[in-house]
Structure formats: structure tokens, C-alpha cells
Short mmCIF file of C-alpha atoms in Angstrom, two decimals:
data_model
loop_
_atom_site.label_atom_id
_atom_site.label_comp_id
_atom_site.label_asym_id
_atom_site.label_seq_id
_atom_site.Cartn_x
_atom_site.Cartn_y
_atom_site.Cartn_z
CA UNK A 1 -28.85 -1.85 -6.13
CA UNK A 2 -29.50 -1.95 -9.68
CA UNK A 3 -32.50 -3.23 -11.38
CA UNK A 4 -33.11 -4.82 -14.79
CA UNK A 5 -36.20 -5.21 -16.25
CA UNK A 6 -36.42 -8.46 -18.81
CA UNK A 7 -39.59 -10.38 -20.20
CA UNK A 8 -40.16 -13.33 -22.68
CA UNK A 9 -38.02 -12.53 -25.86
CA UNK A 10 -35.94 -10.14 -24.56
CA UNK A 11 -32.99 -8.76 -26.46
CA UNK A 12 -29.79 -10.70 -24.38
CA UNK A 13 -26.86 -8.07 -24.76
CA UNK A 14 -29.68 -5.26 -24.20
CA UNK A 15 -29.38 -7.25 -20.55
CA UNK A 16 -26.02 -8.30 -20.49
CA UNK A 17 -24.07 -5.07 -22.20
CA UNK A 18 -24.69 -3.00 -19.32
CA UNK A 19 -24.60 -5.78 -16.75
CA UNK A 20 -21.21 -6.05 -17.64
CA UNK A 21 -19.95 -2.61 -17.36
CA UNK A 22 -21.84 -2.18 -14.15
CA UNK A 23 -19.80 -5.49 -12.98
CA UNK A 24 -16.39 -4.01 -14.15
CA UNK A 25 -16.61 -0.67 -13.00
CA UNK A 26 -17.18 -2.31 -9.19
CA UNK A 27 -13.71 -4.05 -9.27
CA UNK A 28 -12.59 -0.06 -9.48
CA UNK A 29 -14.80 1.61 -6.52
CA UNK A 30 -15.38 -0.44 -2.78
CA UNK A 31 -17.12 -3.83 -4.95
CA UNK A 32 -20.02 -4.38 -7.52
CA UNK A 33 -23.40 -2.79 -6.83
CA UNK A 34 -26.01 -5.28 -6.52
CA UNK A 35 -27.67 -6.71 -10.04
CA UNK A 36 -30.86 -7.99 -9.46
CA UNK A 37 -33.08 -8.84 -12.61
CA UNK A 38 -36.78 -8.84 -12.68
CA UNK A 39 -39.60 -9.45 -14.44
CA UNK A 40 -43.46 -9.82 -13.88
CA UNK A 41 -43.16 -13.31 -13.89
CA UNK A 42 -40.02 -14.70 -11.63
CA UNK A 43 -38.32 -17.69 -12.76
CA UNK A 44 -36.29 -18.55 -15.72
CA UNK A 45 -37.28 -15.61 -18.22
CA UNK A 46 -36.19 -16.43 -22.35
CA UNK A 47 -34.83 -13.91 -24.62
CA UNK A 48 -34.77 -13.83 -27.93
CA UNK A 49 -31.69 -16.12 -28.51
CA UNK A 50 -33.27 -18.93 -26.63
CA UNK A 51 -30.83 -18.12 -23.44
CA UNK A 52 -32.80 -18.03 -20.31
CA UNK A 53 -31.83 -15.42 -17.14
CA UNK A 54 -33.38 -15.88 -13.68
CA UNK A 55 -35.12 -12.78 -12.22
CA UNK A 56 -37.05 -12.54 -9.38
CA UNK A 57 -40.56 -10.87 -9.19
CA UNK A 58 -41.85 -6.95 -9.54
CA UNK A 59 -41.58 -5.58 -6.23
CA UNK A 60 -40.83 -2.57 -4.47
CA UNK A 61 -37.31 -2.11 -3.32
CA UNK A 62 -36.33 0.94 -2.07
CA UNK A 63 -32.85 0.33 -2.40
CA UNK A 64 -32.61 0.30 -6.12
CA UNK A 65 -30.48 3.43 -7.16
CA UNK A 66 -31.25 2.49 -10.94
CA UNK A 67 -33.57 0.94 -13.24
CA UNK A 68 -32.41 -0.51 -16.95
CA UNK A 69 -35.28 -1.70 -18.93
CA UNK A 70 -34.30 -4.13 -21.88
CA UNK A 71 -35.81 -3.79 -25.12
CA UNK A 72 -36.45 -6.51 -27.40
CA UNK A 73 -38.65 -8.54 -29.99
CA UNK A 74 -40.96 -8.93 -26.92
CA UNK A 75 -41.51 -5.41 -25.99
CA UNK A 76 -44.81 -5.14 -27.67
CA UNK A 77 -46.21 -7.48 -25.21
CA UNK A 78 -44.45 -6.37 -22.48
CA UNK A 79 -46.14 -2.95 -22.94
CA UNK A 80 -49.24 -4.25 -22.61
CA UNK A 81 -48.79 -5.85 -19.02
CA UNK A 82 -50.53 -3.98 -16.60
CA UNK A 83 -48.19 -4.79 -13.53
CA UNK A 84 -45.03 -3.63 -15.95
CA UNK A 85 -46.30 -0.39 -16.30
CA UNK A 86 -47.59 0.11 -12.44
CA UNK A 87 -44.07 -1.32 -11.31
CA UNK A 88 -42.42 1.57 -14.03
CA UNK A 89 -44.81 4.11 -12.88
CA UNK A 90 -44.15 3.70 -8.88
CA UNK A 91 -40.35 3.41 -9.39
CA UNK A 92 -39.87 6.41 -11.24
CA UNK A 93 -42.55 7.95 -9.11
CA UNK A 94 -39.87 7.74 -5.84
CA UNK A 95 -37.12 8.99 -7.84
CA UNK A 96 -35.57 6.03 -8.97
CA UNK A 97 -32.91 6.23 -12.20
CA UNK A 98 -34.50 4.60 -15.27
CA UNK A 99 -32.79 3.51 -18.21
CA UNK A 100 -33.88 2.10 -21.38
CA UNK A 101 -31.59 0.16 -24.09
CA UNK A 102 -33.47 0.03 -27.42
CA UNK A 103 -36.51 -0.71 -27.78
CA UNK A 104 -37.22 -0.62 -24.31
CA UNK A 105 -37.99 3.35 -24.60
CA UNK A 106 -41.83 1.63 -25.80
CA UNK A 107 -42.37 0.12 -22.50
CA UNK A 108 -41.56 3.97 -20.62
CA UNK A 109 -43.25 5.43 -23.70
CA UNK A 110 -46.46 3.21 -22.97
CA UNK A 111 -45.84 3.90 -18.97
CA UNK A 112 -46.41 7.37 -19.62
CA UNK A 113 -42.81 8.10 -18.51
CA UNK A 114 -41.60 9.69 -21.73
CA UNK A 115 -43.99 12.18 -22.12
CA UNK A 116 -42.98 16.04 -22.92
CA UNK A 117 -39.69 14.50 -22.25
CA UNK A 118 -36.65 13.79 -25.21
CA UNK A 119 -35.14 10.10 -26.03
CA UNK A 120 -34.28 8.30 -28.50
CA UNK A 121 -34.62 3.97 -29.82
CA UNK A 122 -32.94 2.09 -32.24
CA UNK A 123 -33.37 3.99 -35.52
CA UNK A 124 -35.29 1.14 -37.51
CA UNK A 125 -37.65 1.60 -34.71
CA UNK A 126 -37.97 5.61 -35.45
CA UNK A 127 -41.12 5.56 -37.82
CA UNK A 128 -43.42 3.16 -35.49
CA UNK A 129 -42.47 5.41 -32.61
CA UNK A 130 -43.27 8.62 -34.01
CA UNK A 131 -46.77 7.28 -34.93
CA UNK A 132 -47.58 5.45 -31.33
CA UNK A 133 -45.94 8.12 -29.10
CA UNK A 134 -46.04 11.31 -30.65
CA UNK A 135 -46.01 13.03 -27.37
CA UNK A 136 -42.53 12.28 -26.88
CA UNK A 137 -39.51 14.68 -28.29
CA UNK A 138 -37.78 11.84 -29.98
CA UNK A 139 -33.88 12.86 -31.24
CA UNK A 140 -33.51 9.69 -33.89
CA UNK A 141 -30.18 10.37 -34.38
CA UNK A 142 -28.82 10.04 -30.40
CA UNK A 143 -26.48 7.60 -29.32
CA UNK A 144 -28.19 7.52 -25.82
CA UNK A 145 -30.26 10.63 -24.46
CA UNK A 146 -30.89 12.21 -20.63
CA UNK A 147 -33.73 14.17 -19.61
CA UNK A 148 -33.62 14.26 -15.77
CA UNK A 149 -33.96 10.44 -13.93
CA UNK A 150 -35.02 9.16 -17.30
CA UNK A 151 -32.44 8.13 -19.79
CA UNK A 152 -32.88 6.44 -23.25
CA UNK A 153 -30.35 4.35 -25.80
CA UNK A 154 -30.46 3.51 -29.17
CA UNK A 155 -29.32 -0.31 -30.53
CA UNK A 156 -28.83 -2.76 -28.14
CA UNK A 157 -24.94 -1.69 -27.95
CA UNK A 158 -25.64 1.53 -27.06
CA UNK A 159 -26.54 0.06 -23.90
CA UNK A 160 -23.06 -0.32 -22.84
CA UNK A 161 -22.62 3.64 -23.94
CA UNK A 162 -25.30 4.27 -21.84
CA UNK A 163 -23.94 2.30 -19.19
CA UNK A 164 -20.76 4.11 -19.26
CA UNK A 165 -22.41 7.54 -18.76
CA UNK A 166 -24.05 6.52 -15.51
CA UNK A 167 -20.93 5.20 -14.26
CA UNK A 168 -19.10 8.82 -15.12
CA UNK A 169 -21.81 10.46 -13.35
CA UNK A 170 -22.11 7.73 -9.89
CA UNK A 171 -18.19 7.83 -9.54
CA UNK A 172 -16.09 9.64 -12.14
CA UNK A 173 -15.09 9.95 -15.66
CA UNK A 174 -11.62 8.13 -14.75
CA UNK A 175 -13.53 5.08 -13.48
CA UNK A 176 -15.51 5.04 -16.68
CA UNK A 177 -12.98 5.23 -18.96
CA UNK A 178 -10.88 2.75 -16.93
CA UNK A 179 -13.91 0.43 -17.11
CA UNK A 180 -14.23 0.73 -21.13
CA UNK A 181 -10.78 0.15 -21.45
CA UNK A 182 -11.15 -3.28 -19.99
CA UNK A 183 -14.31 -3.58 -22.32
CA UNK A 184 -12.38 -2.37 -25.29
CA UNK A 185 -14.52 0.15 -26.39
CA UNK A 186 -14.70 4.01 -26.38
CA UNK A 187 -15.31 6.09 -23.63
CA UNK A 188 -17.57 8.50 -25.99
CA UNK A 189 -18.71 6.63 -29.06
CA UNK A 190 -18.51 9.40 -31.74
CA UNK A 191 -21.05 10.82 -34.32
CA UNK A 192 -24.92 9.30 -34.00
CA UNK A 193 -26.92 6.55 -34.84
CA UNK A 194 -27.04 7.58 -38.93
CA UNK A 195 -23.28 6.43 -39.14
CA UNK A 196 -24.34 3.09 -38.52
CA UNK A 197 -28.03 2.61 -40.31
CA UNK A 198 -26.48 4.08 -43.60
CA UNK A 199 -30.08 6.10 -43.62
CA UNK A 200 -31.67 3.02 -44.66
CA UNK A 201 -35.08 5.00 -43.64
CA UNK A 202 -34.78 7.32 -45.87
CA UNK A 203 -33.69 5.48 -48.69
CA UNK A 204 -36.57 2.34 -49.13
CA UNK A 205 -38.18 2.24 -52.11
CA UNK A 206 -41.35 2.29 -50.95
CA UNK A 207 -43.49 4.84 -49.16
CA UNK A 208 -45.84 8.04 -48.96
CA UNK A 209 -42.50 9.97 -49.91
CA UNK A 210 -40.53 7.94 -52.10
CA UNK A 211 -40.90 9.47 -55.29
CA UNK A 212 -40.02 12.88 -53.52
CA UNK A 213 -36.84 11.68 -52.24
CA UNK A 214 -35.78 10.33 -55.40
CA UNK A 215 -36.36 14.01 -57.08
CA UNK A 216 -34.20 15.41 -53.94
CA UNK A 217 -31.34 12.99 -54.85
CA UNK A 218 -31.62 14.23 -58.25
CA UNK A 219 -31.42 17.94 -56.90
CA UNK A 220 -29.13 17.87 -54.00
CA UNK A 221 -26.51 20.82 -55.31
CA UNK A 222 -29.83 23.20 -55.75
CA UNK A 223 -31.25 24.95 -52.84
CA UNK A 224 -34.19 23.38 -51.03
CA UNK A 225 -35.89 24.91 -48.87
CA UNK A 226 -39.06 22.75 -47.15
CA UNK A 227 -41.41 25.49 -49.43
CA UNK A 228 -40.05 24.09 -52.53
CA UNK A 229 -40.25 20.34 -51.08
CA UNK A 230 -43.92 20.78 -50.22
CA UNK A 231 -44.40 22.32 -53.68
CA UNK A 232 -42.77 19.47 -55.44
CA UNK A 233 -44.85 17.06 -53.23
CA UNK A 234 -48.47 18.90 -53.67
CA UNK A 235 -48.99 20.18 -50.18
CA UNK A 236 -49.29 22.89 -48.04
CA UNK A 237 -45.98 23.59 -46.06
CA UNK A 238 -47.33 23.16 -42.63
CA UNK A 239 -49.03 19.35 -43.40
CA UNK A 240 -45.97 18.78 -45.66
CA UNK A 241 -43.82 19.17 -42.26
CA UNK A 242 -46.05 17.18 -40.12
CA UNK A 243 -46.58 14.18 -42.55
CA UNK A 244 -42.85 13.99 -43.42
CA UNK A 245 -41.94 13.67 -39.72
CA UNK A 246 -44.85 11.11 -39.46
CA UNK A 247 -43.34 8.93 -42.52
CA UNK A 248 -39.93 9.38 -41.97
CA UNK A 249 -39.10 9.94 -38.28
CA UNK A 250 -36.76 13.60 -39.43
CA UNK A 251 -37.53 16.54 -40.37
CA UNK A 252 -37.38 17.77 -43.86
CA UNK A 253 -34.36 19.77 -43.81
CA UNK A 254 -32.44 17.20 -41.63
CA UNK A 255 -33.26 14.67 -44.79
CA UNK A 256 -31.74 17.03 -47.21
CA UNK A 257 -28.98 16.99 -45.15
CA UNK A 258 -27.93 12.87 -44.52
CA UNK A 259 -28.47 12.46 -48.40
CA UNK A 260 -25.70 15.15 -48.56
CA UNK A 261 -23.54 14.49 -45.93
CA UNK A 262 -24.25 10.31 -48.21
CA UNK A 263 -23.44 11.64 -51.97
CA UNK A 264 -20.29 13.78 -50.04
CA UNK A 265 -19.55 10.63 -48.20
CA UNK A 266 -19.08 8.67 -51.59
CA UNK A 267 -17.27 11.38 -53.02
CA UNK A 268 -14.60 12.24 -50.35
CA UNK A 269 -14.16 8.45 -50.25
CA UNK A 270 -13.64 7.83 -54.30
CA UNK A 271 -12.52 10.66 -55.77
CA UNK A 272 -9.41 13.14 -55.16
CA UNK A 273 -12.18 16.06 -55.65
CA UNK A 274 -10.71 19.55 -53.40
CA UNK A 275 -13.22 18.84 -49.98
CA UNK A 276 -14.64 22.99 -51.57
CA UNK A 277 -15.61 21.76 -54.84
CA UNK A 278 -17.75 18.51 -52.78
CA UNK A 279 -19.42 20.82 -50.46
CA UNK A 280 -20.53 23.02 -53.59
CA UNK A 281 -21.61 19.94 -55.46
CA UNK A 282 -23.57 18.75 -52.93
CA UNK A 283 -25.26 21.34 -51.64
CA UNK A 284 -23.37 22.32 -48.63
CA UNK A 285 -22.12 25.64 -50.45
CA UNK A 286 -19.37 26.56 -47.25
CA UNK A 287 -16.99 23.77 -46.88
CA UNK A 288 -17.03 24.66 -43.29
CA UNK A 289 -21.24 23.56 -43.00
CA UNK A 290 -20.43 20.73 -44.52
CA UNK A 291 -17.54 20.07 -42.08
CA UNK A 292 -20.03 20.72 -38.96
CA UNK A 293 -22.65 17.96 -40.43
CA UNK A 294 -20.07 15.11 -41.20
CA UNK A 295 -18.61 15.61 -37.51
CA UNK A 296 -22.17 15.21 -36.43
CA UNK A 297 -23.07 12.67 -38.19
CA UNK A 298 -19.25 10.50 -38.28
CA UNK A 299 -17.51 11.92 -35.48
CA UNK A 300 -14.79 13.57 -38.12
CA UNK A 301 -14.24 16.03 -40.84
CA UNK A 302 -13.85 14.93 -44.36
CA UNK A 303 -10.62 14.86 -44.76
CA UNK A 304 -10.00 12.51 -41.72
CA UNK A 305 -12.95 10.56 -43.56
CA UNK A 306 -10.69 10.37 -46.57
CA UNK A 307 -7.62 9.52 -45.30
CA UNK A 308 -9.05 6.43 -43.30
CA UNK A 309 -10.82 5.29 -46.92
CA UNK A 310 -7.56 5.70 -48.89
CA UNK A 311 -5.84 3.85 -45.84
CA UNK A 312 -8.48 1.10 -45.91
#
């Protein structure tokens, strides 16, 4: 049986995204696993959207396999229930699968269920979860992230993604792929969450760091190492580090890096610059580095980056 875990404002397609795939990928194995949602209070339960789902009450049931918890503008609340968090803590405490879709990583954050361990949110949610859980080895950039029974997603989409993985690992890659074909969607959604928040985190106008980041735009094809950062931002290198990763939910050196792999972006996309003479005015230096960090963060090299522009 599968278990998901709604509550008053709930986002719906955190929900229904994997409810689906769950559903679809049955029609391809002996019949659907049973779907069961739950909640602390049973009855009609309201997301977000105003749609209501029925779940039934918080109790023990041994036969659950898997646990998805939705995220949601309601989470904060949520988190703060005390029978959530003893129902969280007792399921994972037999072994049960948990699974979070958004910004349901707070409620296993808040459970205690994330600590020491790695996940990831939705990345507008990166800075806020930094500061309230810094115990937890957050990767901001993950599509979806496992670290044993306990498996986070980023944006409400990546739900499905995450769906999709559990599926390849209960029956087999072939019935996952045969599953997101009927969903119309990718198997393996390529590169990580920056593809899709354009860095927006790094790039507001406002903030402890703001000023800094507009001198690192201004110096991205000079070397910059996080010594000359905390230099150019009055502090010590150490509480430079720390606060930056506080403010911005990334390291230092991984900011240099998106507002590269952004001013390349533009530039293999506008101009008919040699993909060498980009990487050396950007920063990268070795064509070849700056290959390896648009693949991680768009799922292709430059060129194939190019081409689709010039084709759009």
C-alpha cells in the first residue's frame, strides 16, 4: 500500500503527480498498489486550489510499502502538528519508504527525519531551509535526492520524477519508462533544478550580498577564488563561507559558476562566438570545464544549446 500524506492547503499535483504514475505503472505489473491518503484530520482535506481529497485518519498500517508526503502553502502548519510528526517518526521508524515532493522535505526536516542525511526542496524554498534546518546536507540543485528509505523532490513536478524512480527500483526500469511514456514525459529529466529557476536566488536585488554579486558579474572572466570574494566583501574567509551559504543556499564557488554557465548561456545563444573564445570570456578558461558545468546544469553541451536556440 502506498500512503500520502495531505493537510489544509496542500499543493494538488504534489498529491496527484505521483498518484498518477503509481496508478499507471499498475496497469503494467499484476494491478495498482493500494493509494490511500491521509491526514491528521480524516474527511474532506482542501488544497491550495480549493479542490478537496478525502483521506482517512493517521494510523498505523503495517502494510504501507511507501510514504509520499505533499508539500504545500500549508506545510508550515503542518509542521507544527504534533500527531504529523509522531505518525512520520513511527513510520519511518519500522522501515517504511518516505517520500517528500517539495516543500514537504519541512515536515521530515521538522520530524527529525532529515538529519545528517542529504535532500533537496523546491529551490525558492533553498534560503528558508538552510536557516531552519541547517543540520540537513541540502543539494539545491537536485531534481529529486535518495539517502537510504528517505527520498526528497524539488517543485511539485518533480514529484512525478520522483515517482518514476521508485517505480524503476519496485519493478524495473522498462516498467518505468513504459509508464512515462503514457505520461509523456522523460524517463530521466536532465540537468537540475537551476535550468528552470533561471538563478533567480542569486540574482535579487536585494540582500546581505547583493552588492558583491554585482562586482562578480562585473568580473566573471578574472579568477575568483572565495579568498578574493571574502576580501572584496570585508570578511574573514571562513565566516565569508558560512554566511554566503546562509544567504544564498550555494556555496561561493558554485555561484561563480551559474553566473557563468548564465553570461555563456546568453552568449552561445546570441552570438556565433567559437564555444573556446566563450569559455575564456567567461571564466571557464578550458572549453571542456565549461562543457562539464552546462551538462550539469542543462542536460547538454553548448553547442547542442546553440543549435536548439538558432532552431527556435
Amino acid at each position: 500500500m502506498i500512503g500520502v500524506l495531505i493537510y489544509p492547503d496542500f499543493q494538488l499535483l504534489d498529491a496527484a503527480g505521483p498518484i498518477a504514475a503509481f496508478e499507471i505503472a499498475g496497469r503494467h505489473v499484476s494491478g495498482p498498489e493500494p493509494i490511500r491518503m491521509l491526514s491528521a484530520t480524516p474527511g474532506a482535506v482542501r488544497s491550495s486550489s480549493g479542490i478537496e481529497m478525502m483521506a482517512r485518519g493517521l494510523r498505523r498500517d503495517h502494510t504501507m510499502r511507501t510514504l509520499i508526503v505533499a508539500g504545500g502553502d500549508g506545510v508550515r502548519a503542518a509542521a507544527r502538528c504534533s500527531r504529523t510528526l509522531a505518525f512520520l517518526r513511527a513510520t519511518a521508524a519500522r522501515g517504511c519508504r518516505i517520500a517528500s515532493v517539495c516543500s514537504g522535505a519541512y515536515l521530515l526536516a521538522e520530524a527529525g527525519l532529515l538529519d545528517g542525511r542529504r535532500a533537496t526542496t523546491h529551490w525558492g524554498r533553498t534560503r528558508d531551509f538552510l536557516k531552519r534546518y541547517p543540520q540537513v546536507r541540502l543539494e539545491p540543485d537536485r531534481i529529486f535526492v535518495r539517502d537510504g528509505d528517505v527520498w526528497t523532490s524539488a517543485g511539485i513536478t518533480a514529484g512525478i520524477d520522483l515517482a518514476l524512480a521508485i517505480i524503476a527500483e519496485d519493478f524495473s526500469d522498462a516498467i518505468a519508462r513504459a509508464t512515462a511514456r503514457q505520461l509523456v514525459l522523460a524517463q530521466r529529466r536532465t540537468g537540475g533544478q537551476s535550468q528552470f529557476s533561471s538563478l533567480l536566488e542569486l540574482q535579487a536585488p536585494s540582500g546581505r550580498f547583493a552588492a558583491l554579486l554585482d562586482w562578480v558579474r562585473e568580473h566573471l572572466g578574472e579568477q575568483l577564488p572565495v579568498e578574493r570574494l571574502a576580501e572584496q566583501a570585508g570578511m574573514s574567509a571562513r565566516h565569508f563561507t558560512r554566511a554566503f551559504i546562509a544567504e544564498t543556499g550555494t556555496t561561493p564557488a558554485k555561484a561563480v559558476e551559474r553566473l557563468r554557465i548564465e553570461l555563456a548561456r546568453a552568449r552561445v545563444q546570441t552570438s556565433s562566438e567559437p564555444i573556446e573564445r566563450v569559455a575564456e570570456a567567461t571564466g571557464f578558461g578550458d572549453p571542456e570545464r565549461m562543457r562539464r558545468a552546462f551538462i550539469r546544469a542543462f542536460g547538454q553541451p553548448p553547442q547542442a544549446v546553440r543549435r536548439a536556440a538558432r532552431a527556435a
